[in-house]
Short mmCIF file of C-alpha atoms and ligand atoms in Angstrom, two decimals:
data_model
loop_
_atom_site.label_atom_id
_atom_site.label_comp_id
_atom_site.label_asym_id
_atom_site.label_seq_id
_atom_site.Cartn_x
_atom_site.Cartn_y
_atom_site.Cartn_z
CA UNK A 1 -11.77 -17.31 3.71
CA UNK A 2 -12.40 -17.33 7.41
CA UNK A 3 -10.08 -15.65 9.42
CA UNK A 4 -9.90 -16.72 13.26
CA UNK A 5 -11.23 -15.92 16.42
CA UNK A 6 -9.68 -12.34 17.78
CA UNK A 7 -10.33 -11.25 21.99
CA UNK A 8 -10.55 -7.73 23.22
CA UNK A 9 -7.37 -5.57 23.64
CA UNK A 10 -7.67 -3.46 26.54
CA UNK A 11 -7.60 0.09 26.39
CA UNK A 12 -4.48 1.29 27.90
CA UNK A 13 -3.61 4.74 30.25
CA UNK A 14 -1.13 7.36 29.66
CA UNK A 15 -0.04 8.73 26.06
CA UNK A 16 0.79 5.83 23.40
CA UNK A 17 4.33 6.46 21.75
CA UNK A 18 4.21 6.34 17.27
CA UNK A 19 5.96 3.39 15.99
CA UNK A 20 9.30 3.52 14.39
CA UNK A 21 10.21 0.54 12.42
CA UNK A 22 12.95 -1.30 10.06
CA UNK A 23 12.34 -0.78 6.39
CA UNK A 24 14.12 -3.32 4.27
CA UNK A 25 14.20 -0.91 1.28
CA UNK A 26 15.53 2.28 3.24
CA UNK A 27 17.86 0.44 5.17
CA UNK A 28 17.01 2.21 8.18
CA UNK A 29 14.59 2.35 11.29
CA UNK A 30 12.13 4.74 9.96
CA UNK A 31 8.61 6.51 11.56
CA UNK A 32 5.54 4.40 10.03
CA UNK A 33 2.88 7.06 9.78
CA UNK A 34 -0.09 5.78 9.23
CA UNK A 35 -3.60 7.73 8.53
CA UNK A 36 -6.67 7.01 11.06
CA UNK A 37 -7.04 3.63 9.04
CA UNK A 38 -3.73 1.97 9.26
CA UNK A 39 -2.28 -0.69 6.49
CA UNK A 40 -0.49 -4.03 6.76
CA UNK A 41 -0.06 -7.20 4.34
CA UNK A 42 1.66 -9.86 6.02
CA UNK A 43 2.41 -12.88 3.36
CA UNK A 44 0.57 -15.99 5.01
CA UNK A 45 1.63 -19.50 5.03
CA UNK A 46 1.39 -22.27 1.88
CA UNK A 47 -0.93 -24.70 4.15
CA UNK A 48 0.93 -28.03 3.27
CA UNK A 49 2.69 -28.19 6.82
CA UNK A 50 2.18 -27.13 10.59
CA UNK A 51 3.23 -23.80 12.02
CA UNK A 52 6.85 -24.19 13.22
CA UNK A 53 8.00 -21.52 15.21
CA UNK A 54 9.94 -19.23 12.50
CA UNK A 55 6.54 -19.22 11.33
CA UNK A 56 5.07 -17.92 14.67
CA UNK A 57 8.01 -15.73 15.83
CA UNK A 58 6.73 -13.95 11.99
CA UNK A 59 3.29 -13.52 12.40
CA UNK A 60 3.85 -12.65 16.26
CA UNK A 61 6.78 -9.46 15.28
CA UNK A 62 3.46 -8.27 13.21
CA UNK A 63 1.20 -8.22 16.11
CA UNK A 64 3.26 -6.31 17.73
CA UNK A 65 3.24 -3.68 15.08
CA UNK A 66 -0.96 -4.14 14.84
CA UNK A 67 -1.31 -3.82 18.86
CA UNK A 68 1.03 -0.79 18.91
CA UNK A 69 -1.02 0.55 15.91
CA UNK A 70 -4.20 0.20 17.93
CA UNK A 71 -2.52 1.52 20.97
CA UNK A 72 -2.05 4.75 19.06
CA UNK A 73 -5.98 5.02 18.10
CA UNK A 74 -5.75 3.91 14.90
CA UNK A 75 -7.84 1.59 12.91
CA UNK A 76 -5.72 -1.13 11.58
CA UNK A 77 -6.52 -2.92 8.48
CA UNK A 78 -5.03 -5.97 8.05
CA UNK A 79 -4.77 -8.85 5.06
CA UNK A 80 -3.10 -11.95 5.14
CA UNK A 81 -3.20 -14.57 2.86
CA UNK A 82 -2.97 -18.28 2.61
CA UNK A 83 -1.17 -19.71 -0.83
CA UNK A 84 -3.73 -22.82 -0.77
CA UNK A 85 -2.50 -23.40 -4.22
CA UNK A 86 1.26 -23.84 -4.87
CA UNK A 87 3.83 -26.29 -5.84
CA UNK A 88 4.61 -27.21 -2.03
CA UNK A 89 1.49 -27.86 -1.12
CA UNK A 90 0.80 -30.56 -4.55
CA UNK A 91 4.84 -31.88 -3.66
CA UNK A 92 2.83 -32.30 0.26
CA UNK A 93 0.09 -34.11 -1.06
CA UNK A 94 1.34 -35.97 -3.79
CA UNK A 95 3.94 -37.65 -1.29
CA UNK A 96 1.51 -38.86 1.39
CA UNK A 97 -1.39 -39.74 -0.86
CA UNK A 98 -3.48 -36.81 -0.03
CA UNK A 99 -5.95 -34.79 -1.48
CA UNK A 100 -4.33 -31.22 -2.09
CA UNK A 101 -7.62 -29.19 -0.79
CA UNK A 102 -8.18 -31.51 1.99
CA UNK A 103 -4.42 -31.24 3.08
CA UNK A 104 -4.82 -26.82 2.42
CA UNK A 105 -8.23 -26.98 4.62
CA UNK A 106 -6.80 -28.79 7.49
CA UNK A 107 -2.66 -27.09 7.73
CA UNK A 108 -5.22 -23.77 7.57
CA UNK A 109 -7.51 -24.72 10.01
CA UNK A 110 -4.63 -26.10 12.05
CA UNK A 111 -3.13 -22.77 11.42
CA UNK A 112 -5.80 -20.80 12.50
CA UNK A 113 -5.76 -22.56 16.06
CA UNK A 114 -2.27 -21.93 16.73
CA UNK A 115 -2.31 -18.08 15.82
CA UNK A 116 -5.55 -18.18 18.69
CA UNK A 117 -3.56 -19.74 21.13
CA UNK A 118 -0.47 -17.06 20.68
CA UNK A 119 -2.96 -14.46 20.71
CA UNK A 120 -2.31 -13.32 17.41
CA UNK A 121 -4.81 -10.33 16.47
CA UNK A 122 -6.78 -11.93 13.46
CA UNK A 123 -6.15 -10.07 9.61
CA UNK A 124 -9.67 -8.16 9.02
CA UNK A 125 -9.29 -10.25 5.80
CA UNK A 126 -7.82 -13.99 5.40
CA UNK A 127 -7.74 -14.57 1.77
CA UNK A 128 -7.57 -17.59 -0.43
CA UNK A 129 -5.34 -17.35 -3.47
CA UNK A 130 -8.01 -19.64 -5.38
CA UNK A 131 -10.42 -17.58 -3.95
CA UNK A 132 -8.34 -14.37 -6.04
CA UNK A 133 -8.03 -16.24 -9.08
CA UNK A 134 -10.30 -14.36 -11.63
CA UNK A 135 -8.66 -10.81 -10.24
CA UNK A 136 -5.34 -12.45 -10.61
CA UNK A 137 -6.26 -13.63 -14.06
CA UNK A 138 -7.47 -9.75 -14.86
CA UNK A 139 -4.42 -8.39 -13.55
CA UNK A 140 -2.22 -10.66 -15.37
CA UNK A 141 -4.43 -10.06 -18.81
CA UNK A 142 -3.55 -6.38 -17.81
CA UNK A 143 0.45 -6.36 -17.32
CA UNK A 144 0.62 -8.79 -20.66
CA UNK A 145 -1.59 -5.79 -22.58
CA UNK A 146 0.79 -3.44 -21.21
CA UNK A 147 4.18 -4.84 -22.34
CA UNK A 148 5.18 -6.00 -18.95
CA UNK A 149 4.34 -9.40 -19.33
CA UNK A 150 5.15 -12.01 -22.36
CA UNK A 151 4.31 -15.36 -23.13
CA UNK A 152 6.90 -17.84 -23.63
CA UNK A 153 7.21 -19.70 -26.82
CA UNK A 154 6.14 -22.94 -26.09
CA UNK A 155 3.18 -24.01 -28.12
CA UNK A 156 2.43 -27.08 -25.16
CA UNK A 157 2.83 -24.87 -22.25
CA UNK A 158 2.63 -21.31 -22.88
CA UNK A 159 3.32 -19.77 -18.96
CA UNK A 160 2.75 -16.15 -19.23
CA UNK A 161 6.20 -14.41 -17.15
CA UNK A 162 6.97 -11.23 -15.61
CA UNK A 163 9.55 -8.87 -17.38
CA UNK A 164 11.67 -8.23 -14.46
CA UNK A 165 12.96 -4.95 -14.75
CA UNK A 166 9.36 -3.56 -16.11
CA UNK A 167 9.55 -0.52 -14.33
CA UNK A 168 12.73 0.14 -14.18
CA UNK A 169 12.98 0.38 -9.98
CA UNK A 170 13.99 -4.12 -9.81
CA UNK A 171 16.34 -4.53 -7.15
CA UNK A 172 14.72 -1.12 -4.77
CA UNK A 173 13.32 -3.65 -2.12
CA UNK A 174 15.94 -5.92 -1.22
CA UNK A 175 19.17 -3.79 -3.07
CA UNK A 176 20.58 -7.01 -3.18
CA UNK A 177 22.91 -7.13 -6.01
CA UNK A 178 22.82 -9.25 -9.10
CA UNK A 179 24.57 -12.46 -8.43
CA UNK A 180 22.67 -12.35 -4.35
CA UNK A 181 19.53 -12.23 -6.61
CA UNK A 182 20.39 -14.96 -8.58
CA UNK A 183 21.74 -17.21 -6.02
CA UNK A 184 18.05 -16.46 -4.06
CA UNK A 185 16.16 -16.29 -7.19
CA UNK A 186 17.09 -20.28 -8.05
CA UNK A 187 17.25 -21.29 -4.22
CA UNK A 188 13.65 -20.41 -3.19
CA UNK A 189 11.06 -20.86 -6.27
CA UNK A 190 12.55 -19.51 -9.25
CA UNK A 191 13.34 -21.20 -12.69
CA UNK A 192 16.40 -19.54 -13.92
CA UNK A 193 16.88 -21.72 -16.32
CA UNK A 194 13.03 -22.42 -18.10
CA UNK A 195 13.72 -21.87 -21.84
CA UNK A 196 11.88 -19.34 -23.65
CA UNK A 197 12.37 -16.87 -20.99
CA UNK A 198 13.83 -13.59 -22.16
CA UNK A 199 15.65 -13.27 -18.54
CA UNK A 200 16.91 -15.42 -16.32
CA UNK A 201 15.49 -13.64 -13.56
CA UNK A 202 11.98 -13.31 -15.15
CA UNK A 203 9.13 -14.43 -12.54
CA UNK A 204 5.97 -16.68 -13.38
CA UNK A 205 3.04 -14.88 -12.98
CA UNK A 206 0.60 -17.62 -14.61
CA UNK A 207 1.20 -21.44 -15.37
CA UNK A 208 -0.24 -22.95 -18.54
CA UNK A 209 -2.18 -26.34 -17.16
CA UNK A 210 -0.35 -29.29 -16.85
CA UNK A 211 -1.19 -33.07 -17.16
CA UNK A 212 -2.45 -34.27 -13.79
CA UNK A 213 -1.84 -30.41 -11.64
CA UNK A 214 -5.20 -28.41 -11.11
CA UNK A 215 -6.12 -25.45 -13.02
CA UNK A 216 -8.43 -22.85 -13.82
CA UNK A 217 -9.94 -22.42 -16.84
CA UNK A 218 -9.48 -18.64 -17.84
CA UNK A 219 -9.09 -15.50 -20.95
CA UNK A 220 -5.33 -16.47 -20.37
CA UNK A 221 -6.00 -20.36 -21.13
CA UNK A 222 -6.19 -22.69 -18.07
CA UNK A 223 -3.39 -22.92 -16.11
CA UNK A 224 -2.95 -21.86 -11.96
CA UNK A 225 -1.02 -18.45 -10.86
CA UNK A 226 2.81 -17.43 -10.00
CA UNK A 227 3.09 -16.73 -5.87
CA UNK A 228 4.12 -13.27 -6.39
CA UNK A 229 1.34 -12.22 -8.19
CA UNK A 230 -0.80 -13.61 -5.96
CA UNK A 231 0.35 -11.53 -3.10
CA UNK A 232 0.48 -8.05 -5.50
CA UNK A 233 -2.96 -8.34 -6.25
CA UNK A 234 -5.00 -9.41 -2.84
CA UNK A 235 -3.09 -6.61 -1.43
CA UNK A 236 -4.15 -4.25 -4.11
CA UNK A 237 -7.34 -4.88 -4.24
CA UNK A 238 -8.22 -5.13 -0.52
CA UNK A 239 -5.57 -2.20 1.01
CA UNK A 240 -4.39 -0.03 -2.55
CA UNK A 241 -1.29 0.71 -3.15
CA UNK A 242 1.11 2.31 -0.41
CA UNK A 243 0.36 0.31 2.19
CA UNK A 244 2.06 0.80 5.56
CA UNK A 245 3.43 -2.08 6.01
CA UNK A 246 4.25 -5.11 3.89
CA UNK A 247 5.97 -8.00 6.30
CA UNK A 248 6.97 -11.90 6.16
CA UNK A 249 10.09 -13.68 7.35
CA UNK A 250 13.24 -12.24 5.81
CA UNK A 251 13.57 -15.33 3.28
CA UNK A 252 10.82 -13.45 1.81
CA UNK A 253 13.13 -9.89 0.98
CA UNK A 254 14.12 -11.57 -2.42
CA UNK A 255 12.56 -12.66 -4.61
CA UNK A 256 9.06 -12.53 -3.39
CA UNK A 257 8.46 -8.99 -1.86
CA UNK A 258 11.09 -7.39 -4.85
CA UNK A 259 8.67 -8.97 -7.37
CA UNK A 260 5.04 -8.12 -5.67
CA UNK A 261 6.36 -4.61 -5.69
CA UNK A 262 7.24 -4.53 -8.70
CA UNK A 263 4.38 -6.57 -10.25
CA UNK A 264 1.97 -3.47 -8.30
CA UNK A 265 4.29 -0.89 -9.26
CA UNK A 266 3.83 -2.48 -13.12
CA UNK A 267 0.25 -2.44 -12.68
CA UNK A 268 -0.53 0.85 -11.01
CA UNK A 269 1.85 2.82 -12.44
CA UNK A 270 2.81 4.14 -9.00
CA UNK A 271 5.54 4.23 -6.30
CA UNK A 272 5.38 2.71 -3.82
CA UNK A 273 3.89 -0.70 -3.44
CA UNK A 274 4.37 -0.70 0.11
CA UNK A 275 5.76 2.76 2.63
CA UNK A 276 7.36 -0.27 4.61
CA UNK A 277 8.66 -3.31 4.08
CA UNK A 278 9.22 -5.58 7.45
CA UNK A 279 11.14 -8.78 7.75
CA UNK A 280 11.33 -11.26 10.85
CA UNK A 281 14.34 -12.99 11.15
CA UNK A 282 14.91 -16.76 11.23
CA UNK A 283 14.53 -19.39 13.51
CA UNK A 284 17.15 -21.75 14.67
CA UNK A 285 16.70 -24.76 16.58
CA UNK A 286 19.45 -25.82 19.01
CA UNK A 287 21.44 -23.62 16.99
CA UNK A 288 21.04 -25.14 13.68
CA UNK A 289 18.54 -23.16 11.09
CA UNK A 290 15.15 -25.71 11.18
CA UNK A 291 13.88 -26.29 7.95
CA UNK A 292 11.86 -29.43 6.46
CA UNK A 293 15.01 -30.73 4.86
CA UNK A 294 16.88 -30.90 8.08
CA UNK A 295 13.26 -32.68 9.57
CA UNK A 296 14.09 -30.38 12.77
CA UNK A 297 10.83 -27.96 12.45
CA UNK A 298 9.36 -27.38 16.27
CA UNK A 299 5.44 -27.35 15.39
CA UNK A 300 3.52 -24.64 17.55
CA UNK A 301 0.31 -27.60 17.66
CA UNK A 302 3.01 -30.29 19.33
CA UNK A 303 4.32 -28.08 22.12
CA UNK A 304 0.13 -27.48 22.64
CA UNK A 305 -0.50 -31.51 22.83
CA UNK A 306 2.65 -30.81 25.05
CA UNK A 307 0.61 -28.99 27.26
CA UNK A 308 2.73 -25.93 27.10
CA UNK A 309 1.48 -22.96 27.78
CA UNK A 310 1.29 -20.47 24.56
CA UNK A 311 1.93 -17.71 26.62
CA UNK A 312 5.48 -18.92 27.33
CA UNK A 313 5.94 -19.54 23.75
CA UNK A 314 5.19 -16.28 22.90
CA UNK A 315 7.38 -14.57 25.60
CA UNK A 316 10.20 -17.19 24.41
CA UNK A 317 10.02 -16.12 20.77
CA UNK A 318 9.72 -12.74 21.96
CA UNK A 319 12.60 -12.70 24.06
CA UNK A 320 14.64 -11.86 21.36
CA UNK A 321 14.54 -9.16 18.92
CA UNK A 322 12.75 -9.86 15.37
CA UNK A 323 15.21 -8.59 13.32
CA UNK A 324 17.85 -11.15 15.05
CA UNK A 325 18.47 -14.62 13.58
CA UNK A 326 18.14 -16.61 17.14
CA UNK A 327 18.13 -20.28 18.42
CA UNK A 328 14.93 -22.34 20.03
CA UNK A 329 16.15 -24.41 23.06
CA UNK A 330 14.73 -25.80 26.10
CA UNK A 331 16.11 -22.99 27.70
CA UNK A 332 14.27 -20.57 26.20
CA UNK A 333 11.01 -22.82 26.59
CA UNK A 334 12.27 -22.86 30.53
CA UNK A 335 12.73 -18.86 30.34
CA UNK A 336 9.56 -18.76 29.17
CA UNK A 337 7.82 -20.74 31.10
CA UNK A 338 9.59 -18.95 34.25
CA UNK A 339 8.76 -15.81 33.14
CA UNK A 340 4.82 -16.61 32.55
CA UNK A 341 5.16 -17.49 36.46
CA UNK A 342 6.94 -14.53 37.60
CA UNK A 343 4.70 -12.15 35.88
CA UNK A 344 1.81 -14.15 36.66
CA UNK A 345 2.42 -13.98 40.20
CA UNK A 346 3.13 -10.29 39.97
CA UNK A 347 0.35 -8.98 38.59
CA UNK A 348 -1.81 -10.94 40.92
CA UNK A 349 -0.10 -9.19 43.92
CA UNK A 350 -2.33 -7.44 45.93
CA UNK A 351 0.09 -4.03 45.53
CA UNK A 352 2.76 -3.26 43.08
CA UNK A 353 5.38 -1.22 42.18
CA UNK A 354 4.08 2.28 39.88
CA UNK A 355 3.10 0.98 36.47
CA UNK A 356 3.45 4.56 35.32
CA UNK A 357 6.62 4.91 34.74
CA UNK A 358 7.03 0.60 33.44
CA UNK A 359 4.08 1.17 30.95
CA UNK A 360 6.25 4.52 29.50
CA UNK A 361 8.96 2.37 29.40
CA UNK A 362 7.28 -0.50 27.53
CA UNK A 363 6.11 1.72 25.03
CA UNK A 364 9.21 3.70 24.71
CA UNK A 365 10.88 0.06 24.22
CA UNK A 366 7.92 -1.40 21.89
CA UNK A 367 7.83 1.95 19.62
CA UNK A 368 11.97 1.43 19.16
CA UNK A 369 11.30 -0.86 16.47
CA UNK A 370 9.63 -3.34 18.55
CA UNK A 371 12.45 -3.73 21.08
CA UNK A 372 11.15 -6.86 23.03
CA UNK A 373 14.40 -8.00 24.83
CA UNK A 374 14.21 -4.11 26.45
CA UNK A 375 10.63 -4.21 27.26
CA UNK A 376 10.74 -7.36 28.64
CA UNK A 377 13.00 -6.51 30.85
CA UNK A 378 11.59 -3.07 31.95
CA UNK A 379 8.71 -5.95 32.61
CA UNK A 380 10.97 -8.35 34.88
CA UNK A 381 12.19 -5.28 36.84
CA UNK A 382 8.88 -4.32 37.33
CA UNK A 383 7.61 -7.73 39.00
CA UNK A 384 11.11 -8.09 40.56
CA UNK A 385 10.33 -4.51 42.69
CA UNK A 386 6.58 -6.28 43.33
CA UNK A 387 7.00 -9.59 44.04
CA UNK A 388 10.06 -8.47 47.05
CA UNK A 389 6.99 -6.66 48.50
CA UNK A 390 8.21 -2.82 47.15
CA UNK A 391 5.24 -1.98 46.16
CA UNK A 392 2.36 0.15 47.68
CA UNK A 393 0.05 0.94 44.60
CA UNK A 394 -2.93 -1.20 44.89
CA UNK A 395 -3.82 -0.38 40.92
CA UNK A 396 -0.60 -1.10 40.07
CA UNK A 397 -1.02 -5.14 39.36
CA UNK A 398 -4.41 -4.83 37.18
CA UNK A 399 -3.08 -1.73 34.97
CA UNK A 400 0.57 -3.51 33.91
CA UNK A 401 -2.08 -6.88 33.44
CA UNK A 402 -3.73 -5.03 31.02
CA UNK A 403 -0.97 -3.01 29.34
CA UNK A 404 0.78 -6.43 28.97
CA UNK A 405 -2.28 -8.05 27.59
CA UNK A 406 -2.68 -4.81 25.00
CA UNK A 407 1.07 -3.76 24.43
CA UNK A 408 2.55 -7.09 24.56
CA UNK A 409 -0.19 -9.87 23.81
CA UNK A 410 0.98 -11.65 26.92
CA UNK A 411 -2.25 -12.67 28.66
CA UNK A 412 -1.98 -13.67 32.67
ZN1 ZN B 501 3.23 -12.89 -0.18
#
């Protein structure tokens, strides 16, 4: 699938800092160290909707980790992918009449625009899951061969599910306990309660064809696949196993990430599926949590018509920390929008104050588990001390413009 336009990243002076970062599974901030080529799978979006801003605040927490990546020299490979084939997206278009592709191809395209506009680096690779479908058949045909799969007895739709505890590590992503998983487990996706199942908290990794869904004719008998699996196996077979970093929005710690590990771990016979895993907290709007049911989602695409400018969005969502549930208001659109001006202004000074010592700071702040609220500041100090006229450097203004642009994705 196409992936979207990227822009240069400046090269930046001075010595980069390594990045230490949140691992869901550890429970603790933790050094990623990556190799020259670095790894990340972030989960993509199910293209039945616009990008609201959880969705952004997501993908724009993994920037960060890419551009801090690059910052350190290395080469960053990056896969995303896009779930154009999943109950939400035939709910979507069965409601308003629309053709399920045609709604995937435009939310996608849609998609892609807003992530350009943030300045989101692009994924090296933007895959389809109907693209993936004959690897995920393969690697479904595999886990059944191997005892980790089973089919369930029903002779009119025979889904093929996911023995939970297969390898014996279920539960080493998230630790959530037992009931936690079950409460998630029936609240985002899962079917707790689909006869035949051997356990309740048994995931679908293929779905037998049903009257009037798509499906693909395959060795496992037509049908369309499970999410989970979908994720395990574009990130195998573009990045291996042990990637760096495996990321998405923290409603994705259980059960999605738990089960992509542990459909990898199932098929590889190795540990670990991913060295990190990443989560981006949630998104509130005027203080209540925005979700479709509440019909309060804040679509990146209608503050562009809005004529806002993406770079305050970005320093709005950015303003607080990733791993920190926060609210969208005005006032942060107004912060935002202030702030664009301030720094604008600044770095278009015709003397400034050092950027030495702000550019240490912003990677000190940046490497700290990307610390935004603190590097932001360090930033508004910064043009504070240049726009009162305490500056004398004449390079000052260009180099923070470019370590913003490169460190921070904030363009002026
Ligand atoms: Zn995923």
């Amino acid at each position: 699938m196409q992936t979207w336009q990227s822009h240069p990243v400046p090269r930046v002076a001075g010595t980069p800092r390594p990045l230490r970062l949140f691992d869901t599974a550890a429970g603790e901030i933790r050094p990623t160290a990556p190799g020259p080529t670095a790894t990340m799978y972030v989960c993509g979006i199910t293209p039945y909707d616009a990008t609201h801003l959880g969705h952004a605040a997501t993908y724009l927490a993994f920037d960060l980790v890419h551009r801090q990546w690059l910052d350190n020299g290395h080469d960053v490979h990056y896969v995303q992918n896009v779930t154009d084939i999943d109950d939400p997206l035939l709910e979507r278009a069965a409601r308003d009449q629309d053709d399920w592709v045609v709604l995937g191809m435009r939310e996608t395209a849609l998609f892609r625009e807003d992530m350009t506009a943030l300045r989101v680096l692009p994924p090296r690779e933007y895959v389809g899951a109907v693209e993936s479908i004959p690897e995920i058949v393969e690697a479904v045909a595999k886990l059944l061969a191997g005892g980790a799969a089973y089919r369930v007895d029903d002779p009119e739709f025979p889904d093929v599910y996911f023995d939970h505890d297969a390898t014996g590590r279920f539960g080493s992503e998230s630790n959530y306990d037992e009931p936690t998983m079950n409460r998630y487990f029936a609240e985002r996706g899962g079917d707790p309660d689909r006869p035949g199942k051997r356990h309740p908290l048994d995931a679908l990794l293929w779905r037998a064809a049903r009257p009037g869904e798509p499906s693909w004719d395959s060795e496992l008998g037509p049908g369309r696949p499970g999410w989970h699996v979908e994720c395990s196996v574009i990130a195998l077979n573009h990045l291996g196993m042990a990637l760096d970093v495996q990321g998405g929005g923290s409603d994705l710690i259980f059960p999605h990430h738990e089960y992509s590990a542990a459909h990898a771990e199932a098929l590889t016979g190795q540990h670990p599926f991913a060295r990190h895993y990443t989560h981006a907290a949630m998104i509130a709007l005027d203080g209540e949590k925005m979700s479709k049911s509440r019909g309060n989602l804040v679509f990146v695409s209608r503050l562009r018509a809005d004529k806002v400018d993406p770079m305050a969005i970005r320093l709005g969502l950015l303003s607080g920390h990733y791993r920190t549930d926060r609210s969208w208001d005005q006032g942060v659109l107004d912060a935002g929008l202030a702030r664009v001006a301030r720094w604008r202004a600044a770095v278009n000074a015709a003397a400034g104050a050092d950027a030495e010592p702000l550019i240490a700071r912003l990677r000190d702040h940046l490497a700290d588990d990307l610390d935004t609220p603190r590097a932001i500041a360090a930033v508004d100090a910064w043009a504070e001390q240049t726009l009162a006229g305490n500056g004398r450097d004449e390079a000052a203004p260009a180099a923070v413009r470019a370590a913003l642009d490169a460190l921070l994705g904030v363009a002026l």
